MMTF fields as JSON, N, C-alpha, C and O atoms, coordinates in Angstrom:
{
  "mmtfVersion": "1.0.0",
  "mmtfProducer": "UNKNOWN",
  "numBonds": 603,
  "numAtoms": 604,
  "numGroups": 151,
  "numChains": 1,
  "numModels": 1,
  "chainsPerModel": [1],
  "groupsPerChain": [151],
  "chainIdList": ["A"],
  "bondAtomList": [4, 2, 8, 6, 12, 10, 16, 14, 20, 18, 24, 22, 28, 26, 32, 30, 36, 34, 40, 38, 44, 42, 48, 46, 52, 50, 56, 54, 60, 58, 64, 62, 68, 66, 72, 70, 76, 74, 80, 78, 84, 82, 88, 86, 92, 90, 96, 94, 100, 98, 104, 102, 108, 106, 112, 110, 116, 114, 120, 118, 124, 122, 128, 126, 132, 130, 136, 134, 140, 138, 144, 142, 148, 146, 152, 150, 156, 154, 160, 158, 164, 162, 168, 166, 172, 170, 176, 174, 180, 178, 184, 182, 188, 186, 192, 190, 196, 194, 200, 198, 204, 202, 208, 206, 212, 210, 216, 214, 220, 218, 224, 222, 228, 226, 232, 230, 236, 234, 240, 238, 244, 242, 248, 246, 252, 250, 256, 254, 260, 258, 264, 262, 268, 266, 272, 270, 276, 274, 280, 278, 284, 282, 288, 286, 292, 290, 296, 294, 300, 298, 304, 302, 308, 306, 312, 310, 316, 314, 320, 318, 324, 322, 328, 326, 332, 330, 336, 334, 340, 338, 344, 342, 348, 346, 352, 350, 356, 354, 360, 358, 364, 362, 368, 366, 372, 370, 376, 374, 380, 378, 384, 382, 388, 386, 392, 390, 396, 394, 400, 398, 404, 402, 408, 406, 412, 410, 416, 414, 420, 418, 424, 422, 428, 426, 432, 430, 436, 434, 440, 438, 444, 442, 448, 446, 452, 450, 456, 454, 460, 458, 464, 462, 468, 466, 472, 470, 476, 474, 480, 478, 484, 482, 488, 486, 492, 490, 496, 494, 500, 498, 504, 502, 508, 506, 512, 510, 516, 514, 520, 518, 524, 522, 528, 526, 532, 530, 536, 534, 540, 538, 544, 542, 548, 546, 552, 550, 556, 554, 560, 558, 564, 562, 568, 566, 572, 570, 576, 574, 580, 578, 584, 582, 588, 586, 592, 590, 596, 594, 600, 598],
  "bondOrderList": [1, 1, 1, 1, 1, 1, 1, 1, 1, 1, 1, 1, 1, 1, 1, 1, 1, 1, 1, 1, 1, 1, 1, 1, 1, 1, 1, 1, 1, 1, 1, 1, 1, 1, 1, 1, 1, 1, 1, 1, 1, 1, 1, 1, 1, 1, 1, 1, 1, 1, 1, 1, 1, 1, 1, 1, 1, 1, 1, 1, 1, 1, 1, 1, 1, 1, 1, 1, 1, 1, 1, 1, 1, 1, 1, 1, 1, 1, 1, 1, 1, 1, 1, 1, 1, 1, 1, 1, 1, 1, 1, 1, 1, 1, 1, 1, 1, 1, 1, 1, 1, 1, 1, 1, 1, 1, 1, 1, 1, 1, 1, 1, 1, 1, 1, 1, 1, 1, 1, 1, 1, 1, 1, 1, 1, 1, 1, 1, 1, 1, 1, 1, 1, 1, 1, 1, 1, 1, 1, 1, 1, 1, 1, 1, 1, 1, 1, 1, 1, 1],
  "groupList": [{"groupName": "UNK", "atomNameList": ["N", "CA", "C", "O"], "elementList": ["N", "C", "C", "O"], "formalChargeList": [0, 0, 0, 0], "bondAtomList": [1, 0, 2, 1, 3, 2], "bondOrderList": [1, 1, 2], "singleLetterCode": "X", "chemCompType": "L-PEPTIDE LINKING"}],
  "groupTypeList": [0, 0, 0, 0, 0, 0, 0, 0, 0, 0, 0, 0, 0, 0, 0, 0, 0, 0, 0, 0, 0, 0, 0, 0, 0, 0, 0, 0, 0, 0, 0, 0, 0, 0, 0, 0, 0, 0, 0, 0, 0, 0, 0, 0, 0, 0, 0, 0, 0, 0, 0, 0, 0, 0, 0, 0, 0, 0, 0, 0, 0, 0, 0, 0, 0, 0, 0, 0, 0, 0, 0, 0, 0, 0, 0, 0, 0, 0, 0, 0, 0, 0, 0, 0, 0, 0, 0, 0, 0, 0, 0, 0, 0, 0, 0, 0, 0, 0, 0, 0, 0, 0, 0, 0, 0, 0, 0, 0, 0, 0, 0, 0, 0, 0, 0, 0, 0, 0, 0, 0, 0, 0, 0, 0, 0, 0, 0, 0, 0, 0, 0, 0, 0, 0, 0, 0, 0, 0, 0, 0, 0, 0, 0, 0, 0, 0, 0, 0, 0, 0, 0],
  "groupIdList": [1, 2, 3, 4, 5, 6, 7, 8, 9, 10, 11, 12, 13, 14, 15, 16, 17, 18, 19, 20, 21, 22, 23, 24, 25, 26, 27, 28, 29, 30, 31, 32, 33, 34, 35, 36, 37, 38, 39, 40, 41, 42, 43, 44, 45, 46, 47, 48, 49, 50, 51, 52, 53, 54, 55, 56, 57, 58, 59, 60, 61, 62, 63, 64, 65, 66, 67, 68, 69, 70, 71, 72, 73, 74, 75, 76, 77, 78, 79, 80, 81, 82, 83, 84, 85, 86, 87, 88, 89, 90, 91, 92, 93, 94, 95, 96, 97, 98, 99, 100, 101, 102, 103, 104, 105, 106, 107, 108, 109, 110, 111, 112, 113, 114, 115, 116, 117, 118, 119, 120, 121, 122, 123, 124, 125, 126, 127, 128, 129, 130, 131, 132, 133, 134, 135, 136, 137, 138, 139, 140, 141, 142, 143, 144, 145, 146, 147, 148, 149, 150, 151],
  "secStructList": [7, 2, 2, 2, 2, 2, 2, 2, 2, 2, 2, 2, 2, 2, 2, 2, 2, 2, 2, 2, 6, 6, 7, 1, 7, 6, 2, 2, 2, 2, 2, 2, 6, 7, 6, 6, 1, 1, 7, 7, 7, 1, 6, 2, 2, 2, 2, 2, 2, 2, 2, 2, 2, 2, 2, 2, 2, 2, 2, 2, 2, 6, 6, 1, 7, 5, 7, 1, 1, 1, 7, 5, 5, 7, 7, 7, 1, 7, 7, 7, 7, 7, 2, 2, 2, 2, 2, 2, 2, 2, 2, 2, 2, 2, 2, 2, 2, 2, 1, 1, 7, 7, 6, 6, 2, 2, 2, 2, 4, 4, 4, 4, 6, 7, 2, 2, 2, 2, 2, 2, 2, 2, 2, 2, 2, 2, 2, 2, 2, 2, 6, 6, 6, 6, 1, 7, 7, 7, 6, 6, 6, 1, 7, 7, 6, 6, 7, 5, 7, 7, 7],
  "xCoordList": [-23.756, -23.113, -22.289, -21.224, -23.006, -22.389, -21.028, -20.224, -20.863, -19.537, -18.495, -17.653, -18.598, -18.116, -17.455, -16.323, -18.337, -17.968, -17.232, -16.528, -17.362, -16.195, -15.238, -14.205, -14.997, -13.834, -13.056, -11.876, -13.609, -12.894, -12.138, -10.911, -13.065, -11.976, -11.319, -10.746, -11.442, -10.011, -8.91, -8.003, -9.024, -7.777, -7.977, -6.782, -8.354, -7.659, -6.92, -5.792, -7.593, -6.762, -5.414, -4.718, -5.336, -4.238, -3.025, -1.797, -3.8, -2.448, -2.033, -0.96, -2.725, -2.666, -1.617, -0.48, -1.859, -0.746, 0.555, 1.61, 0.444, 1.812, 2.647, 3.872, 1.659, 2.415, 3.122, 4.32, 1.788, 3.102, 3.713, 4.305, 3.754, 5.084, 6.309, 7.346, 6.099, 7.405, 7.466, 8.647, 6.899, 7.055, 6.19, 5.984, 5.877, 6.17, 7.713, 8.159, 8.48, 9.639, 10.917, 11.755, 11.158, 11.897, 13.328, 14.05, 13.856, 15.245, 14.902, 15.804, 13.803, 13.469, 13.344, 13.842, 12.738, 12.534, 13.869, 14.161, 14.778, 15.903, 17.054, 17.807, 16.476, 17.446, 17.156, 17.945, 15.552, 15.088, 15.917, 16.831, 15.894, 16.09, 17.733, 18.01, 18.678, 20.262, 21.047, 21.863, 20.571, 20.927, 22.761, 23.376, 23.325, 24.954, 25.337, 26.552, 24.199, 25.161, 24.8, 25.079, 23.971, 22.885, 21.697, 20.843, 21.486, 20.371, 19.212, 19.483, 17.652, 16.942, 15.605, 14.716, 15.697, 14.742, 13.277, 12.587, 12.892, 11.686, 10.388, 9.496, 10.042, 9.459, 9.394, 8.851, 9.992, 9.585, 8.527, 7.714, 8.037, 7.483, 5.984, 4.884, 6.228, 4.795, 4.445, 3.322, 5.73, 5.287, 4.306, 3.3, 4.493, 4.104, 3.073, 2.436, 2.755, 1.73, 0.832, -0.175, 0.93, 0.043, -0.757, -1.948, 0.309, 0.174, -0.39, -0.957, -0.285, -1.035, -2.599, -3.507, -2.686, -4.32, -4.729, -5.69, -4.144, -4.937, -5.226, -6.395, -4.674, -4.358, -5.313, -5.85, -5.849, -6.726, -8.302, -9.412, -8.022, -8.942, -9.616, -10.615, -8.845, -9.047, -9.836, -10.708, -8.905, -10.113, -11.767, -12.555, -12.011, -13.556, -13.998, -15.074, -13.293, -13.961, -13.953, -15.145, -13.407, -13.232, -13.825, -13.746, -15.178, -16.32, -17.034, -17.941, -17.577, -18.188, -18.411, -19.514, -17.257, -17.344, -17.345, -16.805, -18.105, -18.534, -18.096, -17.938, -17.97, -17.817, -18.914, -20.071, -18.752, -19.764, -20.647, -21.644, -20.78, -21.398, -21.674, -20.795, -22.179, -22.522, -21.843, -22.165, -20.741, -19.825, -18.716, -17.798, -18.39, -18.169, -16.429, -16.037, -15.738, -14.434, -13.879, -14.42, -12.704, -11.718, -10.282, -9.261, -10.537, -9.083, -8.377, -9.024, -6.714, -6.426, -6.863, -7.069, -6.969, -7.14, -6.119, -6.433, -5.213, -3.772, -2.643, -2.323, -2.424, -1.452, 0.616, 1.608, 0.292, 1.718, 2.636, 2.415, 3.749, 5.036, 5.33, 5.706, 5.122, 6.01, 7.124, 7.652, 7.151, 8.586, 8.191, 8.865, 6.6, 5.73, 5.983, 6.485, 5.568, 5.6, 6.824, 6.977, 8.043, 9.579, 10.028, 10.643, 9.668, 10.476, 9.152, 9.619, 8.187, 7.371, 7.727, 7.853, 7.822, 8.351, 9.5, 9.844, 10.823, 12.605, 12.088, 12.496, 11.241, 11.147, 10.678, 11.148, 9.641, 9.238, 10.155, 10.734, 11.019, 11.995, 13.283, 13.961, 13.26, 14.462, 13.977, 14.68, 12.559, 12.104, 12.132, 12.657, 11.524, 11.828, 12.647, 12.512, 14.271, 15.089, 16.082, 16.702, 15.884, 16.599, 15.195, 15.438, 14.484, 13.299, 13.495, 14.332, 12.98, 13.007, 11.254, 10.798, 10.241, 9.32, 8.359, 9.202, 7.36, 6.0, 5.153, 5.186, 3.568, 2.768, 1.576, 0.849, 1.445, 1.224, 1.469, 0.724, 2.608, 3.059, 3.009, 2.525, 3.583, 3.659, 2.156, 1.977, 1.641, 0.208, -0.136, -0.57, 0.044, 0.164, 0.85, 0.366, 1.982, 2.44, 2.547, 3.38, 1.345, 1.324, 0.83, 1.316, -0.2, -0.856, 0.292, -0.145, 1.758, 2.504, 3.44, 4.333, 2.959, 3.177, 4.443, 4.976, 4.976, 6.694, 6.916, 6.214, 7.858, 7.819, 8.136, 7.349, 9.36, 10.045, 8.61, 8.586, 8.19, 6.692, 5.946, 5.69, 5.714, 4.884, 5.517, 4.823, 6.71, 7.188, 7.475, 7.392, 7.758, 7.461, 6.104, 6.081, 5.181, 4.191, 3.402, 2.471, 3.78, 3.641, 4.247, 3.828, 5.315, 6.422, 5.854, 6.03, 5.257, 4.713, 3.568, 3.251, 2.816, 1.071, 1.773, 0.885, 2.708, 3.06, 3.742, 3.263, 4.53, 5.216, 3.655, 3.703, 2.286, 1.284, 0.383, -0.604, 0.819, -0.563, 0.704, 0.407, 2.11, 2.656, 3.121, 3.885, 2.931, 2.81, 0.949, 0.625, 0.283, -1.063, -0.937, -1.018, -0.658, -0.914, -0.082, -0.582, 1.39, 1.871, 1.354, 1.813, 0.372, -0.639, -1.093, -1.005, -2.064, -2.556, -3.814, -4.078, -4.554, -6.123, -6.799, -7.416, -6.926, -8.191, -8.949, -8.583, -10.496, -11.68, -10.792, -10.873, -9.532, -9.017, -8.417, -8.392, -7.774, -6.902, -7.708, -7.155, -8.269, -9.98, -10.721, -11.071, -11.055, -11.751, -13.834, -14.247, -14.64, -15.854, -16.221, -15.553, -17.461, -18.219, -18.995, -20.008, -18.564, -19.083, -18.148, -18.519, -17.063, -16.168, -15.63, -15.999, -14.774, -14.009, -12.933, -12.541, -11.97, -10.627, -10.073, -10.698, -9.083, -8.41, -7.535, -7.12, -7.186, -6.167, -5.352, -4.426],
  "yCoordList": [-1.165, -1.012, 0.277, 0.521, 0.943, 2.494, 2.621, 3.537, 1.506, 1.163, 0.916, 1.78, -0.102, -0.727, 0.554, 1.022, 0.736, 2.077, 3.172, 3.758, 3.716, 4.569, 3.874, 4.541, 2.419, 2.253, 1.779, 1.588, 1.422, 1.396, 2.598, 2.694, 3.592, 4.974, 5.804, 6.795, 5.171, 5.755, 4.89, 5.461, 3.825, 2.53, 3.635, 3.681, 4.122, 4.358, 5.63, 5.784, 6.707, 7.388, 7.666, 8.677, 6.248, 5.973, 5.207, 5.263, 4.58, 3.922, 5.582, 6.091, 6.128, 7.404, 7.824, 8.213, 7.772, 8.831, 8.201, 8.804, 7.056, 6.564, 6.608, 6.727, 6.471, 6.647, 7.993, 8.278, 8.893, 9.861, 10.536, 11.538, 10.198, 10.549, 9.585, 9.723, 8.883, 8.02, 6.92, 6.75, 6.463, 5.448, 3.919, 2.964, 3.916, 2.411, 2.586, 1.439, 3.26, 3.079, 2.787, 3.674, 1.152, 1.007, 1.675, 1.708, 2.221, 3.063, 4.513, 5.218, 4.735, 5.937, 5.951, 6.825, 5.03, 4.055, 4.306, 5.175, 3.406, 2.901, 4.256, 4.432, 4.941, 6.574, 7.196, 7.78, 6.941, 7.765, 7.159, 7.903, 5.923, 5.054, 4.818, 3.719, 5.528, 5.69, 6.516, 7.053, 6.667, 8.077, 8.136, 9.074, 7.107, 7.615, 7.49, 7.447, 7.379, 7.657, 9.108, 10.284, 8.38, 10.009, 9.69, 9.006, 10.224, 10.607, 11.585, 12.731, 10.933, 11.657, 11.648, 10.796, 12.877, 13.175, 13.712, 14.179, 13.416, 13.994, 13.046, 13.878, 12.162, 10.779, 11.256, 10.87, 12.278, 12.959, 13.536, 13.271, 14.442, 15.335, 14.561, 15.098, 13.122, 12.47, 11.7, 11.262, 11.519, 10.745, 11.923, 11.487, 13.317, 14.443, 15.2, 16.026, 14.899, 15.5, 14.277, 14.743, 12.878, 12.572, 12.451, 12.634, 12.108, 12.822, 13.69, 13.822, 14.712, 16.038, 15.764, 15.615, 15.736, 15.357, 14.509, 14.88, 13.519, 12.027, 13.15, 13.508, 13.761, 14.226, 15.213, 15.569, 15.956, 17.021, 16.178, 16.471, 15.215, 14.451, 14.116, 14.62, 13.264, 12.402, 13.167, 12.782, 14.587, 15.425, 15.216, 15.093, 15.23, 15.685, 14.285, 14.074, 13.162, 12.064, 11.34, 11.205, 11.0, 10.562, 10.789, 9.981, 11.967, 11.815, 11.772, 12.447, 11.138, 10.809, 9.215, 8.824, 8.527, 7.078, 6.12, 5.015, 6.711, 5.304, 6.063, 7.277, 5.286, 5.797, 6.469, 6.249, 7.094, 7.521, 6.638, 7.228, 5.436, 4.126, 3.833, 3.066, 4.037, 3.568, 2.702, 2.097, 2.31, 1.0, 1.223, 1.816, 1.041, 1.243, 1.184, 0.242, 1.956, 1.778, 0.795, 0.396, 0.215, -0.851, -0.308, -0.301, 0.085, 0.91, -0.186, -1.231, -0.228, -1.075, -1.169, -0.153, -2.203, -2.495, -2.085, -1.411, -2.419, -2.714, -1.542, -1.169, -1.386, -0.001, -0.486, 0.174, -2.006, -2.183, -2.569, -2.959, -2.329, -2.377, -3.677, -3.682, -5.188, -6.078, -6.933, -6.528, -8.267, -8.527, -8.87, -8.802, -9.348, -9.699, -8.068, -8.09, -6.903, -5.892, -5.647, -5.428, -5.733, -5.224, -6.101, -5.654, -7.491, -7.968, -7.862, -8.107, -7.648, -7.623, -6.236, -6.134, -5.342, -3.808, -4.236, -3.565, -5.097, -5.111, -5.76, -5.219, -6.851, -7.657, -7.095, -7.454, -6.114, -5.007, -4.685, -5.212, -3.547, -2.607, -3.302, -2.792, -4.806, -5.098, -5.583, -5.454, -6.184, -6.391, -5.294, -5.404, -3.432, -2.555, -2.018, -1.237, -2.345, -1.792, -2.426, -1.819, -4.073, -4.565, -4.636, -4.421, -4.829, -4.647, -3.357, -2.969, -2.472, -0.736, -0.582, 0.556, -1.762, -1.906, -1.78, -1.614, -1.717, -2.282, -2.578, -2.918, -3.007, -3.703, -2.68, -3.194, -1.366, -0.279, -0.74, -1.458, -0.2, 0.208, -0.881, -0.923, -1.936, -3.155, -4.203, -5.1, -3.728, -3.756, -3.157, -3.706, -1.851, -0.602, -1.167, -1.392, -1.416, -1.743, -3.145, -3.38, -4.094, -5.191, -4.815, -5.373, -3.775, -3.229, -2.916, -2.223, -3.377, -3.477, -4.317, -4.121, -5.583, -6.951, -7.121, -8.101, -6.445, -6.427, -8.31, -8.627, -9.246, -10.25, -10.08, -10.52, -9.4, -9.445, -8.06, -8.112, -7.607, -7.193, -8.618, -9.055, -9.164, -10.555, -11.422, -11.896, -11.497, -12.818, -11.737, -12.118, -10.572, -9.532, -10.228, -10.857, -9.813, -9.774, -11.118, -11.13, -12.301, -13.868, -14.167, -14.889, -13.685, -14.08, -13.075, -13.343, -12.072, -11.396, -11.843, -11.8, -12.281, -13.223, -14.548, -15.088, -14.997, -16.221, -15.612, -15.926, -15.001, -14.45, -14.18, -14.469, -13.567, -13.182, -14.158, -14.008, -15.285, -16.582, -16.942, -17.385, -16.754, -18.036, -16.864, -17.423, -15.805, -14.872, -14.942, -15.293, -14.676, -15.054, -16.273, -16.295, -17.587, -18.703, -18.588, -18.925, -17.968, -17.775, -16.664, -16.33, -16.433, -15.302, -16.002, -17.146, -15.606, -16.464, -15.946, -14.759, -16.957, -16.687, -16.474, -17.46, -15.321, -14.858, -14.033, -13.414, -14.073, -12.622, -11.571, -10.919, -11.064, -9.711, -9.354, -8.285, -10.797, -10.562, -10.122, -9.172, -10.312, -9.573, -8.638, -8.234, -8.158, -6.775, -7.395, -7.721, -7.474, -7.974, -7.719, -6.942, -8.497, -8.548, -6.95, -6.648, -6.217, -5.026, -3.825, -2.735, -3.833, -3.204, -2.4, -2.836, -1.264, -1.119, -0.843, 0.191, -1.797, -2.219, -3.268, -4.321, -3.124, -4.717, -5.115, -4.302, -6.442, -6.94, -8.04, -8.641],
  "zCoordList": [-5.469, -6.763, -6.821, -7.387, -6.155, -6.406, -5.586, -5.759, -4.603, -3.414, -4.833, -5.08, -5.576, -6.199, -7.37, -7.484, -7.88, -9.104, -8.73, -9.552, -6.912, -6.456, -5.966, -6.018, -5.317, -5.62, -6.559, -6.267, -8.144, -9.127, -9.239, -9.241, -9.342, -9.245, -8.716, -9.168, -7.188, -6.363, -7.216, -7.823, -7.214, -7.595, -9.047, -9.342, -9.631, -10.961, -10.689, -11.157, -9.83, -9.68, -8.611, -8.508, -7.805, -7.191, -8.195, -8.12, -9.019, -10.034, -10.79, -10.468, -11.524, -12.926, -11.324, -11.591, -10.287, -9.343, -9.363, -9.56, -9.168, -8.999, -10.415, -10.405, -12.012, -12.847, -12.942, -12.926, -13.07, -12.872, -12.007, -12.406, -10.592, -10.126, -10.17, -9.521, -10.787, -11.534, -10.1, -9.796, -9.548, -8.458, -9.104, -8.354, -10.181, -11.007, -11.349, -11.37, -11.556, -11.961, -11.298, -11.132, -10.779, -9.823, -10.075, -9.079, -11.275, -11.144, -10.222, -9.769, -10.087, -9.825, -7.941, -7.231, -7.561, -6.33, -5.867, -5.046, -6.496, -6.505, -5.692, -4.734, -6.914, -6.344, -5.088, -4.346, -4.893, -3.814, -2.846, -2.49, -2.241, -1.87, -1.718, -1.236, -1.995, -1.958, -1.84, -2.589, -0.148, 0.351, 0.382, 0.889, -0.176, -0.102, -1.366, -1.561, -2.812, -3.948, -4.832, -4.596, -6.077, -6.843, -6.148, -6.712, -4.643, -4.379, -4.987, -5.347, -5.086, -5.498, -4.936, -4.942, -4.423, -3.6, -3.64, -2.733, -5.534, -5.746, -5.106, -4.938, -4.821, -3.628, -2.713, -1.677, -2.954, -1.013, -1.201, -0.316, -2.214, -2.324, -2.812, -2.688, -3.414, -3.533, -2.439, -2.188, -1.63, -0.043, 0.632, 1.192, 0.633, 1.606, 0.987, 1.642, -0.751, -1.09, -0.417, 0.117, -0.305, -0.37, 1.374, 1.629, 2.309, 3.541, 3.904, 4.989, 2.68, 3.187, 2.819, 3.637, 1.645, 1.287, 2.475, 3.15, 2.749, 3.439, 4.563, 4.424, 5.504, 7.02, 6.768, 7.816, 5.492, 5.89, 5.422, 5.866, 4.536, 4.121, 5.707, 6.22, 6.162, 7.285, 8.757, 9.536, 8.619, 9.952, 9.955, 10.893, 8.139, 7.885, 7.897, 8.458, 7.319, 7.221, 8.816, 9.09, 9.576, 10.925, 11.446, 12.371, 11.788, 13.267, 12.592, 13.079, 10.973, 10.473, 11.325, 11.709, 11.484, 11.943, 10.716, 10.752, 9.432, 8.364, 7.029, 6.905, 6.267, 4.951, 4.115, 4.473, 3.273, 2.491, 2.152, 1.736, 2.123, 1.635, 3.356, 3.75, 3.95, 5.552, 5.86, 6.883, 5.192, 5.982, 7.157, 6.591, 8.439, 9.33, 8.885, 8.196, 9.213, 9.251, 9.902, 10.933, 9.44, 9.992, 10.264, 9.578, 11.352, 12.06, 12.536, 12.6, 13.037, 13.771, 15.275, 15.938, 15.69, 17.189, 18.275, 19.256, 18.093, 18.426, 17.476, 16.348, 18.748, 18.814, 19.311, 19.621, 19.103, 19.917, 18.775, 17.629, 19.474, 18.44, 19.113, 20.285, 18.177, 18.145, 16.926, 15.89, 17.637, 16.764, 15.294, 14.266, 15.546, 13.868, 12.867, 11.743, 13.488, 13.171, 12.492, 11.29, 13.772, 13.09, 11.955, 10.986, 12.121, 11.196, 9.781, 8.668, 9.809, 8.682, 7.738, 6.518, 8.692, 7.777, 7.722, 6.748, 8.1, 7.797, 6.433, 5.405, 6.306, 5.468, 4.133, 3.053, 4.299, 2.931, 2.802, 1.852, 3.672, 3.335, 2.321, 1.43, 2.957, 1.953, 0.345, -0.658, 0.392, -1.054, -1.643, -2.751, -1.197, -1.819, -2.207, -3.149, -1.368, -1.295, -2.673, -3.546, -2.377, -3.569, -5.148, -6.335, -4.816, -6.654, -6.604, -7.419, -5.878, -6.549, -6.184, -6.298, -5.733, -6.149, -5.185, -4.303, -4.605, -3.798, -3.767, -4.95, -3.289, -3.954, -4.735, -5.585, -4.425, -5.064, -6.588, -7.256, -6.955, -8.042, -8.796, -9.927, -8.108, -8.762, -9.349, -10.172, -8.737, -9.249, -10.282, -11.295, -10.102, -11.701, -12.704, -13.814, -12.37, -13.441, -14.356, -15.232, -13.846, -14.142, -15.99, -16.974, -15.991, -16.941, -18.18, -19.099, -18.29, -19.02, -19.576, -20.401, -18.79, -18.934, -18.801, -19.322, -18.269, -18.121, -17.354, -16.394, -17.909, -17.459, -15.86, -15.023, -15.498, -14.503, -13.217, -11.988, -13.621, -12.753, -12.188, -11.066, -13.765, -13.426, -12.104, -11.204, -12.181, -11.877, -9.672, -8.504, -10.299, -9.184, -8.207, -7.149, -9.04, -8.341, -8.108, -7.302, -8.837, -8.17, -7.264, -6.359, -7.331, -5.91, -4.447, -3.258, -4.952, -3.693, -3.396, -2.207, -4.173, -3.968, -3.052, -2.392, -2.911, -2.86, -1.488, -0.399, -1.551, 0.052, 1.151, 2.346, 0.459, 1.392, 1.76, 2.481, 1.163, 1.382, 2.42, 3.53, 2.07, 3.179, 4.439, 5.226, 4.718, 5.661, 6.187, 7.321, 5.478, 6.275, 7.18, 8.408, 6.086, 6.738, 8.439, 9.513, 8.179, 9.497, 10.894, 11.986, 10.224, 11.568, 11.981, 11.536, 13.404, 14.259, 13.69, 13.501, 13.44, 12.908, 13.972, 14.374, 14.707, 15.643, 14.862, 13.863, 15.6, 15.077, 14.974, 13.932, 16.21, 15.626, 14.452, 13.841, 14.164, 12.811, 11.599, 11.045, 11.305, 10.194, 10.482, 11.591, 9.129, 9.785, 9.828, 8.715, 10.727, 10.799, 9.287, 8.604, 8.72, 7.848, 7.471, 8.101, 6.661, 6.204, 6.613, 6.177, 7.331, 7.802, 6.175, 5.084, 6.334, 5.293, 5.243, 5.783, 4.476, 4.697, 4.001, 3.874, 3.581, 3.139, 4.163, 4.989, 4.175, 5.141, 4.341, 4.886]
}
């Protein structure tokens, strides 16, 4: 239970982050994101705060091996750059590039019922069932039973 109650509140305090550094706000996205018109480069500074926490976070938590909750981490296996890979990040980069949006934020911001979020974030539930279905279902593709991780 107690797994459950801390990760309600990372997820709350990962959404309260994204609200306010303005990254629910796809005009804001949008700017970061347009390096040849009014570029705006404050997204940098919540891309690298958060880099920084994770990277000093991550020294102390890592030869631990398990989470605070004894559940074994779910690292990737596979370290290789292929064509599933390139075209799966071309394929984000252009949904972010044309919504302003990602599945972060867009999640956050469902909590405002904005229609065009909604219809956002059905069309992305709907892009990940028909992208799963196109993986090859092996044991590697999942993380084992008690692992911690989403996939």
């Amino acid at each position: 239970m107690m797994a459950y109650v801390s990760t309600f509140f990372m997820g709350l305090l990962f959404a309260v982050g994204l609200g306010v550094s303005g990254m629910t706000r796809p005009e804001k996205v949008i700017g970061f994101l347009d390096l040849t018109g009014n570029w705006d480069p404050s997204l940098a500074f919540v891309m690298g705060g958060a880099l920084m926490v994770n990277g000093i976070a991550w020294r102390f938590i890592k030869p631990r091996g398990r989470s605070y909750f004894g559940d074994p981490f779910s690292l990737p296996r596979s370290q290789q750059v292929d064509v599933r890979l390139i075209a799966g990040a071309t394929l984000f980069g252009m949904g972010w590039g044309v919504g302003g949006i990602c599945p972060g934020p867009a999640l956050t911001s469902l909590a405002f019922f904005s229609p065009g979020v909604v219809v956002f974030v059905t069309a992305m539930t709907l892009g990940m069932v028909v992208g799963n279905a196109a993986r090859p279902q092996t044991s590697e593709a999942r993380p084992k039973t008690g692992e911690v991780g989403v996939r």
